[in-house]
Amino acid sequence: MNSFNRQGNSVGPWVDVEAGTASRAIFTDEEIWRVEQEKVFAKSWLFLAHETEIPEPGDHVTRQLGNDPVLVVRGEDGRIRAFHNSCVHRGVKLCRTDAGHSKNFTCPYHGWIYGLDGKLQATAYPPEVAEKIGESKSSLIEMAQVDSYAGLVFGTWDETAPALDDYLGDSRFYIDLFANRTQGGMEVLGPPQRWVFKANWKLGALNFAADGPHAASVHGPITYLTLQVPPELILQQLINSPAVVIGKGHNCIFLEYPDEAPDYAGFSPDLVPLYQQKLNAAQQRFLARGLTKVMTNFPNTSWVESSVTFDDKTPPIPFCNLRTWQPLSAQSTEVWNWLLVEKEAAEEFKQKSYEIGIRTFAAGGTFDQDDAEAWAAINLGCRGSIGSQYEVDFRATKHYRDQPIENFPGPGVAYPSTFSEMSEFALLAHWQKVMSGGES
Amino acid sequence: MKPTVTQLMPSGEPLSDADFRAVYDFLNLESDCLGLGEYETWYGLLTSQICYKVLAPAFLDATRPRRYGRENAYFDDDYASLGIRVKQLTTPGFTIAENPATISRHFVTNIRAAKNYDGIEVVSNVLVVRVRSTEPEPGVVSARRFDRLVETPEGLRIESRLAQLDQVSLQQLNLSFFI
Ligand code: FES
Ligand SMILES: [Fe+2]
């Protein structure tokens, strides 16, 4: 049994940083999930869309943040706004398509019409009635702040939240490695794939913060099948590659190429000069030596990039994956999964990167299929009235916490091994702080 | 006039009863291979030119649909990549998602076929019922399939398959199977 007290308590503490443990209840308990909606999701910056999904005024996409429908629109003024996707009359879900283009939005129930700026334009009610409704003053519920970094559109419901740049902080150094590495930036290769697994959203977020050890045991065989890399070598690289606690709840790991591999081994030679133009020297080092990088931006936006081939005749091709973990309930999560590619890349390369992306990290991905299985099994192990009273173990952190890498060339505090579990556990520690109202 | 379903009908000449029977038997054999997890046998039913795609649908406005990016594919595979998927699924201990194996059943219906210069075009509906060790409630995936079969000395083989799935948000934790 653990020392975490659940009696009438939903903010915790559920994480014991000193002991390197956390309560299993944080993955299963509906009351904790409910409080988390208020303390974490209503206050954080949440990823909404990539700018290239809505390039023209009037373009829009719909999203789900938890169980809330959200409409992301590019206005006539070119500005991107995000609204709660519900009519203010009776709460009907306003836009029911996944993506579209329009001059305004008409509610399917009584036909109230909203502009791209969210303002109620017309109700068809007689003028005296319209005045009582406040027709001229009404508008959709708008997200308090919407902003972009490197083409990535985020929104927050909290008007007091710090600016996006401040929120992302030093993680921008690493985001640049995924999505801000050429002058033109990235574009989406298509709309997001969506799928649901029966486990808590934090399991995905933590796994991408990231869990090094599972990559050997769970993905060792498929890594061997695709890249012909023997499991022992992957294991060694995982043990010897850094885990980075970036700060503000953002965390990542880098799986590095062995020293003998050339720089930018997995990348398209056409794009390398563009990286060298755009990135600073320290960032270039990371990109050139990184085989796989995996990161979670607090709370639920994750990244993975690697180079893989499914054909012994073609060299590995990189894919860049961006996803969110939407908390549908304590034990159910919907993944939203995008693939990005450099705008400047050749058409043939884009198609190849797309194919590799969907064969690895996507609903039909050979890597994802085993991850989700592990998380579903965690849910089964932890949801019972006995099981949920115990702990999950991050005691590996006790061995590493006093051994940060000195003079690490990137921001944050790095630890010498992905087996340290330091970056993964740091996400939970931050989550606890936010749950207790300490930080957002 | 004979009623016709114009949308997405296979194009070409109608098949003889014997040819249609052969197509019917072939699809049943194939779906049993998939349902019973006999993936190596299934792989043998593909030509080395196989183009295998599974697409996600989208909800779009009827009057003004807007699509962006590529088609949204769950699978966009060729012979080599399907070979790796088959190895992953059939090598013991290579995928925890299929150990223990999912219990699944493939149902194929609404088969229409026509013969043309490229081979035999077949349209069918498929329903996959999956029962997993981590999810006692059966999961369901359905799709409409467009196949091109070719006649080889060994019998019919699949040269291309396009499956249009029916769920925008898959209520499945993975797609560790073929459709
Ligand atoms: S609910 Fe939208 S117009 Fe009435
Ligand atoms: Fe994984």
XYZ file of C-alpha atoms and ligand atoms in Angstrom:
624
model
C 0.000 0.000 0.000
C 1.267 3.487 -0.618
C 1.368 6.584 1.507
C -0.813 8.679 -0.807
C -3.979 9.700 0.965
C -7.030 9.500 -1.276
C -9.688 10.177 1.377
C -11.669 13.199 0.200
C -8.625 14.520 -1.604
C -8.297 15.108 -5.288
C -5.378 17.506 -5.621
C -2.839 15.279 -3.947
C 0.053 15.209 -3.478
C 0.019 12.152 -5.680
C 3.675 12.312 -6.601
C 6.497 11.806 -4.134
C 9.527 13.292 -5.837
C 11.884 12.278 -3.057
C 10.762 8.639 -3.057
C 10.478 8.457 -6.854
C 6.899 7.206 -6.785
C 3.409 8.277 -7.774
C -0.017 6.980 -6.920
C -1.602 4.652 -9.466
C -4.868 6.494 -8.837
C -3.686 9.385 -11.031
C -4.203 7.070 -14.013
C -7.619 5.736 -13.083
C -9.547 7.984 -10.721
C -12.430 9.975 -12.277
C -12.396 12.588 -9.518
C -8.695 13.284 -10.072
C -9.445 13.502 -13.810
C -12.193 16.048 -13.135
C -9.942 18.226 -10.999
C -7.224 17.884 -13.634
C -9.604 19.372 -16.193
C -9.810 22.537 -14.085
C -6.285 22.798 -12.782
C -4.314 21.598 -15.783
C -6.326 21.721 -18.995
C -8.269 24.917 -18.312
C -5.021 26.743 -17.527
C -2.401 25.386 -19.921
C -1.617 26.268 -23.510
C -3.051 23.458 -25.637
C -2.058 22.596 -29.188
C -4.887 23.277 -31.631
C -3.705 23.121 -35.218
C -0.902 23.768 -37.628
C -1.209 27.035 -39.556
C -0.988 25.153 -42.859
C -4.257 23.387 -42.062
C -6.091 26.684 -42.461
C -4.061 28.737 -44.945
C -6.862 31.017 -46.299
C -9.332 33.380 -44.628
C -12.509 31.405 -43.981
C -10.655 28.093 -43.622
C -11.461 26.257 -40.452
C -10.906 22.946 -38.698
C -12.697 21.469 -35.708
C -10.933 19.932 -32.745
C -11.726 18.270 -29.432
C -10.000 19.474 -26.288
C -10.942 16.794 -23.800
C -14.691 16.613 -24.314
C -15.004 20.205 -25.499
C -15.481 20.848 -29.215
C -13.346 23.689 -30.529
C -13.557 25.579 -33.804
C -10.301 27.017 -35.151
C -10.847 29.669 -37.812
C -8.738 31.964 -39.926
C -10.575 35.279 -40.075
C -10.911 37.801 -42.916
C -8.082 39.691 -41.214
C -5.846 36.611 -41.487
C -5.865 36.156 -37.721
C -6.481 32.724 -36.251
C -9.123 32.518 -33.528
C -10.445 29.571 -31.563
C -13.973 29.271 -30.217
C -15.844 26.817 -28.121
C -17.707 25.131 -30.942
C -21.171 25.580 -29.480
C -24.006 27.944 -30.286
C -24.688 30.389 -27.439
C -28.456 29.917 -27.887
C -28.922 26.333 -26.696
C -25.412 24.982 -26.848
C -25.724 23.069 -30.113
C -22.425 21.957 -31.629
C -22.120 24.607 -34.279
C -19.725 23.339 -36.923
C -20.011 19.608 -37.354
C -17.497 19.017 -40.104
C -13.825 18.133 -39.619
C -12.564 20.866 -41.914
C -14.108 23.430 -44.211
C -14.206 26.873 -45.704
C -17.016 29.362 -45.203
C -17.878 33.025 -44.748
C -19.838 32.325 -41.593
C -21.311 29.558 -39.441
C -25.004 28.786 -39.299
C -26.339 26.890 -36.317
C -28.215 23.788 -37.441
C -30.980 24.243 -34.840
C -32.568 27.731 -35.145
C -30.255 29.152 -37.753
C -28.339 31.802 -35.818
C -25.427 32.968 -37.914
C -21.922 33.741 -36.614
C -19.098 35.518 -38.421
C -15.542 34.265 -38.709
C -14.732 36.537 -35.755
C -17.306 34.672 -33.652
C -19.786 37.590 -33.534
C -23.475 36.808 -33.834
C -24.536 38.350 -37.143
C -28.189 37.462 -37.439
C -30.910 35.457 -35.750
C -33.944 35.833 -38.044
C -35.922 36.780 -34.928
C -38.105 39.930 -35.145
C -36.036 43.040 -34.283
C -37.665 43.579 -30.849
C -36.832 39.997 -29.890
C -33.358 40.196 -31.369
C -32.693 43.192 -29.196
C -33.628 41.285 -26.044
C -31.391 38.424 -27.115
C -28.629 40.974 -27.428
C -28.095 39.990 -31.016
C -25.654 42.786 -31.683
C -23.525 42.007 -28.635
C -23.457 38.213 -28.618
C -20.601 36.108 -29.780
C -19.241 32.610 -29.486
C -17.278 31.657 -26.401
C -13.731 32.438 -27.427
C -10.504 30.913 -26.144
C -8.873 33.554 -23.961
C -5.583 33.562 -25.872
C -4.505 32.061 -29.174
C -0.959 32.343 -30.445
C 1.489 30.533 -32.720
C 5.059 29.412 -32.492
C 6.740 28.077 -35.645
C 3.378 27.536 -37.347
C 2.011 25.659 -34.334
C -1.235 27.188 -33.112
C -1.907 26.930 -29.392
C -4.787 28.242 -27.322
C -5.611 28.619 -23.656
C -8.901 29.154 -21.841
C -7.043 31.165 -19.195
C -6.707 34.895 -19.783
C -4.140 35.120 -16.980
C -1.889 32.447 -18.512
C 1.615 33.679 -19.414
C 2.322 34.422 -23.070
C 2.899 31.376 -25.270
C 6.606 32.134 -25.745
C 7.017 32.300 -22.010
C 5.009 29.094 -21.505
C 7.064 27.127 -24.031
C 10.232 28.654 -22.605
C 13.417 26.747 -23.378
C 11.508 23.976 -25.113
C 11.532 26.250 -28.170
C 15.183 25.303 -28.657
C 14.054 21.700 -29.090
C 10.776 22.453 -30.911
C 12.958 24.158 -33.503
C 14.685 20.820 -34.118
C 11.357 19.264 -35.069
C 9.433 22.068 -36.676
C 11.404 25.254 -37.151
C 14.552 24.179 -38.928
C 14.201 25.692 -42.384
C 13.278 29.186 -43.503
C 9.940 28.079 -44.964
C 8.966 25.969 -41.954
C 6.833 22.864 -41.928
C 3.511 21.897 -43.449
C 1.073 19.172 -42.454
C 1.038 16.160 -44.729
C -2.678 15.725 -44.164
C -5.461 15.988 -41.634
C -4.891 14.377 -38.233
C -5.596 10.710 -37.654
C -7.620 9.968 -34.569
C -7.946 6.867 -32.448
C -8.964 5.975 -28.929
C -7.237 3.820 -26.349
C -8.585 2.835 -22.959
C -6.047 4.344 -20.612
C -5.173 7.683 -19.058
C -3.777 10.495 -21.244
C -0.734 10.898 -18.973
C 0.525 7.473 -20.007
C 0.999 8.730 -23.553
C 2.417 12.077 -22.428
C 4.889 10.381 -20.060
C 5.902 7.777 -22.592
C 6.863 10.599 -24.958
C 8.605 12.652 -22.234
C 10.167 10.074 -22.733
C 10.373 6.479 -21.651
C 13.714 5.113 -22.851
C 13.654 1.599 -21.413
C 10.435 0.532 -23.176
C 11.938 1.403 -26.554
C 14.296 -1.548 -26.191
C 11.806 -4.072 -24.882
C 8.690 -3.007 -26.802
C 10.176 -1.642 -30.044
C 13.373 -3.676 -30.213
C 11.956 -6.257 -32.645
C 10.372 -3.784 -35.096
C 13.524 -1.647 -34.964
C 15.443 -4.754 -35.908
C 13.010 -5.619 -38.728
C 13.078 -2.134 -40.226
C 16.594 -0.860 -39.576
C 18.417 -4.160 -39.106
C 19.826 -2.760 -35.870
C 20.404 -5.527 -33.325
C 18.469 -5.079 -30.042
C 21.710 -4.991 -28.002
C 22.882 -1.940 -29.905
C 19.585 -0.099 -29.404
C 19.740 -0.963 -25.730
C 23.276 0.420 -25.439
C 22.330 3.628 -27.234
C 19.305 4.089 -24.974
C 21.425 3.587 -21.882
C 24.029 6.067 -23.122
C 21.723 8.765 -24.526
C 20.545 11.794 -22.559
C 17.215 12.575 -20.923
C 16.556 16.307 -20.690
C 14.431 18.067 -18.080
C 13.847 21.251 -20.072
C 11.811 23.069 -17.443
C 8.175 24.272 -17.148
C 7.032 20.674 -17.511
C 8.575 20.094 -20.949
C 10.827 17.068 -21.304
C 12.619 15.072 -23.965
C 15.111 12.331 -24.734
C 17.635 11.998 -27.536
C 18.692 8.691 -28.903
C 22.057 9.440 -30.457
C 23.781 7.866 -33.397
C 26.886 5.861 -32.547
C 30.028 7.987 -32.997
C 31.010 6.328 -36.268
C 27.799 7.405 -38.052
C 28.112 10.480 -40.280
C 26.372 13.738 -39.397
C 22.717 14.100 -40.482
C 22.708 10.372 -41.268
C 18.939 10.025 -41.473
C 18.133 13.302 -43.217
C 17.610 14.293 -46.825
C 20.920 15.765 -48.114
C 18.895 18.446 -49.974
C 17.581 19.835 -46.721
C 20.765 19.799 -44.652
C 22.064 23.155 -45.985
C 18.702 24.692 -45.074
C 19.035 23.385 -41.511
C 22.523 24.858 -41.335
C 21.173 28.245 -42.392
C 18.324 28.303 -39.946
C 19.578 26.639 -36.748
C 22.249 27.865 -34.369
C 25.434 25.849 -33.869
C 24.216 24.048 -30.746
C 20.928 23.101 -32.409
C 22.757 21.841 -35.492
C 24.778 19.509 -33.271
C 21.609 17.985 -31.858
C 19.992 17.539 -35.235
C 23.117 16.071 -36.814
C 23.698 13.468 -34.090
C 20.131 12.580 -33.130
C 18.718 9.305 -34.418
C 15.452 9.614 -32.522
C 14.144 12.486 -30.476
C 10.989 12.327 -28.407
C 9.438 15.169 -26.438
C 6.303 16.175 -24.568
C 5.262 19.776 -24.165
C 3.243 20.025 -20.988
C 0.607 18.851 -20.683
C -0.397 16.773 -23.699
C 1.464 17.702 -26.896
C 4.096 15.209 -27.962
C 6.673 14.795 -30.679
C 8.707 12.013 -32.189
C 11.116 12.025 -35.084
C 13.270 9.228 -36.366
C 14.491 7.753 -39.630
C 13.210 4.384 -40.707
C 13.015 2.274 -43.834
C 10.632 -0.534 -44.728
C 12.650 -1.710 -47.661
C 16.209 -3.028 -47.631
C 16.872 -1.204 -50.918
C 16.135 2.325 -49.664
C 18.018 4.213 -46.955
C 16.106 5.383 -43.873
C 13.779 8.343 -44.370
C 12.799 10.710 -41.573
C 9.242 11.318 -40.440
C 8.172 14.081 -38.067
C 5.235 13.254 -35.843
C 3.213 15.639 -33.693
C 0.305 14.510 -31.555
C -1.976 15.393 -28.690
C -3.434 13.119 -26.015
C -7.008 14.220 -25.435
C -8.368 13.208 -22.033
C -11.866 11.824 -22.730
C -12.140 10.359 -19.229
C -9.763 9.052 -16.580
C -9.409 5.795 -18.487
C -9.916 6.842 -22.082
C -7.780 8.963 -24.417
C -8.140 10.086 -28.001
C -4.915 10.534 -29.948
C -4.758 13.266 -32.625
C -1.824 12.557 -34.860
C -0.191 14.803 -37.485
C 2.795 14.331 -39.753
C 4.883 17.343 -40.706
C 7.415 17.897 -43.455
C 9.579 20.781 -44.635
C 7.748 22.983 -47.128
C 10.939 23.093 -49.195
C 11.207 19.306 -49.500
C 10.807 17.653 -52.895
C 7.382 16.194 -53.609
C 8.769 12.664 -53.779
C 10.459 13.059 -50.405
C 7.211 14.326 -48.867
C 5.356 11.257 -50.068
C 8.074 8.926 -48.742
C 8.181 10.686 -45.378
C 4.400 10.384 -45.216
C 4.504 6.651 -45.924
C 7.188 6.082 -43.285
C 5.228 8.204 -40.804
C 2.015 6.226 -41.112
C 3.872 2.903 -40.983
C 5.575 3.800 -37.692
C 3.751 6.314 -35.491
C 0.077 6.453 -36.451
C -3.101 4.412 -35.977
C -1.678 1.710 -38.246
C 1.879 2.314 -37.058
C 4.059 -0.665 -36.227
C 5.529 1.213 -33.252
C 2.291 2.727 -31.969
C 0.482 -0.611 -31.953
C 2.663 -1.884 -29.132
C 2.739 1.350 -27.132
C -1.036 1.546 -26.847
C -1.111 -2.104 -25.822
C 1.222 -1.359 -22.903
C -0.880 1.599 -21.749
C -4.133 -0.362 -21.969
C -2.475 -3.053 -19.869
C -1.387 -0.439 -17.291
C -5.006 0.604 -17.049
C -6.086 -2.975 -16.394
C -3.393 -3.354 -13.752
C -4.203 -0.125 -11.908
C -7.948 0.478 -12.096
C -9.179 -1.937 -9.420
C -9.962 -0.911 -5.875
C -6.892 -2.787 -4.620
C -4.543 -1.998 -7.514
C -5.245 1.729 -7.467
C -4.070 1.976 -3.862
C -0.512 1.134 -4.830
C 2.224 3.120 -6.562
C 4.002 3.371 -9.842
C 7.759 3.269 -9.645
C 10.238 5.859 -10.866
C 12.941 4.901 -8.379
C 15.537 4.800 -11.132
C 15.562 8.587 -10.689
C 17.158 8.144 -7.246
C 20.291 6.812 -8.846
C 20.608 9.611 -11.391
C 19.167 12.733 -9.821
C 22.536 13.941 -8.503
C 24.363 13.242 -11.744
C 23.354 15.921 -14.231
C 25.549 16.138 -17.323
C 27.930 19.044 -16.912
C 28.174 21.506 -19.781
C 25.288 19.923 -21.677
C 25.079 21.855 -24.952
C 21.313 22.497 -24.819
C 18.959 24.238 -22.380
C 17.554 22.382 -19.392
C 19.155 19.872 -17.088
C 20.253 16.698 -18.829
C 20.928 13.294 -17.297
C 23.270 10.759 -18.823
C 20.794 7.987 -19.624
C 17.261 7.590 -20.900
C 17.134 4.801 -18.315
C 17.317 7.531 -15.662
C 13.544 8.093 -16.088
C 14.408 11.665 -15.027
C 12.653 13.492 -17.858
C 9.581 11.270 -17.708
C 9.228 11.682 -13.949
C 9.824 15.439 -14.202
C 6.581 15.703 -16.187
C 4.706 14.079 -13.305
C 6.429 16.291 -10.754
C 5.369 19.349 -12.757
C 1.843 17.979 -13.104
C 1.663 17.678 -9.321
C 2.788 21.283 -8.884
C 0.122 22.471 -11.279
C -2.531 20.308 -9.601
C -1.664 21.856 -6.244
C -1.991 25.319 -7.762
C 1.739 25.972 -7.489
C 2.495 26.647 -11.124
C 0.793 26.682 -14.477
C -34.647 0.092 -67.220
C -32.460 -1.968 -64.934
C -31.655 -0.122 -61.693
C -27.950 0.566 -61.320
C -25.682 1.770 -58.559
C -23.337 4.033 -60.384
C -21.164 5.127 -57.506
C -17.906 3.253 -57.380
C -19.058 0.194 -59.301
C -16.306 -1.930 -60.747
C -15.843 -1.127 -64.404
C -15.647 -3.690 -67.152
C -17.491 -6.686 -68.540
C -19.618 -8.865 -66.303
C -18.041 -12.113 -65.102
C -19.230 -15.569 -66.048
C -20.794 -17.550 -63.193
C -17.679 -19.697 -62.946
C -15.385 -16.662 -62.799
C -17.549 -14.973 -60.214
C -17.499 -18.173 -58.157
C -13.704 -18.147 -58.317
C -13.588 -14.540 -57.082
C -16.041 -15.370 -54.318
C -14.005 -18.381 -53.179
C -10.800 -16.355 -53.335
C -12.145 -13.553 -51.130
C -13.418 -16.072 -48.617
C -10.067 -17.835 -48.508
C -8.322 -14.497 -48.109
C -10.597 -13.282 -45.324
C -10.164 -16.575 -43.472
C -6.396 -16.144 -43.657
C -6.790 -12.703 -42.084
C -9.343 -13.781 -39.507
C -7.307 -16.820 -38.466
C -4.017 -14.939 -38.380
C -2.461 -16.956 -41.241
C -0.574 -13.937 -42.438
C 2.152 -15.731 -44.364
C -0.448 -17.523 -46.460
C -2.201 -14.198 -46.914
C 1.047 -12.573 -48.026
C 1.301 -15.293 -50.671
C -2.026 -14.112 -52.104
C -0.536 -10.721 -53.050
C 1.442 -9.942 -56.176
C 4.831 -8.324 -55.699
C 3.330 -5.174 -57.286
C 0.779 -4.856 -54.495
C -0.445 -1.392 -53.686
C -2.243 -1.612 -50.350
C -4.052 1.405 -48.980
C -6.473 1.949 -46.143
C -8.014 5.408 -45.985
C -9.709 7.346 -43.204
C -12.981 9.110 -43.972
C -13.782 12.706 -43.044
C -16.963 14.602 -42.266
C -17.104 17.450 -44.750
C -19.672 20.002 -45.759
C -21.925 18.638 -48.484
C -21.916 21.795 -50.557
C -18.397 22.981 -49.914
C -16.006 20.202 -48.924
C -12.468 21.343 -48.181
C -9.659 18.824 -48.124
C -6.028 19.587 -47.442
C -2.764 17.712 -47.572
C -2.632 14.175 -48.849
C -5.373 11.615 -48.548
C -5.533 10.511 -44.937
C -4.165 6.952 -45.084
C -3.861 4.463 -42.241
C -1.903 2.187 -44.545
C -0.012 3.083 -47.683
C 2.090 -0.014 -48.181
C 3.915 -2.002 -50.807
C 5.128 -5.584 -50.968
C 8.276 -4.923 -48.919
C 6.572 -2.969 -46.141
C 3.718 -5.477 -45.913
C 6.393 -8.170 -45.625
C 7.808 -6.397 -42.566
C 4.355 -6.066 -41.047
C 3.757 -9.784 -41.641
C 7.087 -10.652 -39.989
C 6.231 -8.464 -37.027
C 2.871 -10.197 -36.633
C 4.104 -13.747 -37.152
C 7.451 -13.854 -35.336
C 6.773 -14.987 -31.751
C 7.533 -12.216 -29.284
C 7.859 -9.497 -31.931
C 4.714 -7.578 -31.032
C 3.126 -7.390 -27.588
C -0.084 -6.126 -29.249
C -0.603 -9.574 -30.772
C 0.641 -11.728 -27.941
C -1.786 -13.099 -26.986
C -3.247 -12.799 -30.457
C -6.414 -10.819 -31.027
C -9.380 -13.060 -31.730
C -10.899 -11.698 -34.901
C -13.344 -12.500 -37.646
C -13.563 -10.987 -41.118
C -16.960 -10.864 -42.846
C -17.019 -10.012 -46.539
C -20.296 -9.155 -48.275
C -21.845 -7.120 -51.115
C -19.367 -8.481 -53.631
C -19.544 -7.067 -57.159
C -16.987 -7.823 -59.819
C -16.198 -6.977 -63.434
C -13.418 -7.903 -65.817
C -11.365 -5.396 -67.771
C -8.004 -5.020 -69.437
C -6.153 -4.733 -66.097
C -7.715 -7.730 -64.397
C -10.785 -8.238 -62.262
C -12.151 -5.266 -60.357
C -13.954 -6.250 -57.185
C -15.918 -4.112 -54.786
C -16.891 -5.532 -51.404
C -17.849 -4.542 -47.894
C -15.914 -5.924 -44.971
C -16.650 -6.082 -41.262
C -13.922 -7.031 -38.812
C -14.863 -8.023 -35.276
C -11.947 -8.012 -32.831
C -11.769 -9.308 -29.279
C -8.563 -8.384 -27.505
C -6.991 -9.502 -24.275
C -6.894 -5.912 -23.038
C -10.442 -5.123 -24.139
C -13.144 -7.715 -23.532
C -15.792 -5.698 -25.425
C -15.545 -6.607 -29.113
C -14.279 -3.839 -31.348
C -15.696 -3.346 -34.810
C -14.062 -1.961 -37.932
C -15.908 -1.796 -41.231
C -14.832 -0.696 -44.672
C -15.678 -0.664 -48.352
C -12.951 -2.261 -50.429
C -11.880 -1.802 -54.020
C -9.623 -4.584 -55.219
C -7.898 -5.442 -58.441
C -7.276 -9.164 -58.783
C -5.122 -10.703 -61.478
C -5.116 -14.243 -62.791
C -1.762 -15.995 -62.382
C -0.714 -19.612 -63.022
C -1.150 -20.149 -59.245
C -4.644 -18.697 -59.267
C -6.073 -15.281 -58.414
C -3.820 -12.783 -56.650
C -4.399 -9.275 -55.270
C -2.576 -6.522 -57.127
C -4.173 -3.564 -55.468
C -6.483 -2.905 -52.578
C -8.047 0.326 -51.419
C -10.111 0.050 -48.250
C -12.179 3.031 -47.199
C -12.710 2.758 -43.448
C -15.930 4.008 -41.891
C -14.794 5.552 -38.572
C -13.394 9.076 -38.447
C -12.123 8.443 -34.943
C -11.110 4.806 -34.700
C -12.518 3.212 -31.596
C -9.516 0.864 -31.601
C -6.183 1.181 -29.861
C -4.371 0.054 -32.973
C -4.680 -1.453 -36.437
C -2.441 -4.448 -35.876
C -4.238 -6.411 -38.605
C -5.138 -6.153 -42.273
C -8.481 -5.364 -43.805
S -29.320 26.431 -30.644
Fe -28.232 27.503 -32.133
S -29.694 28.764 -33.013
Fe -30.769 27.804 -31.407
Fe 7.018 3.628 -27.738
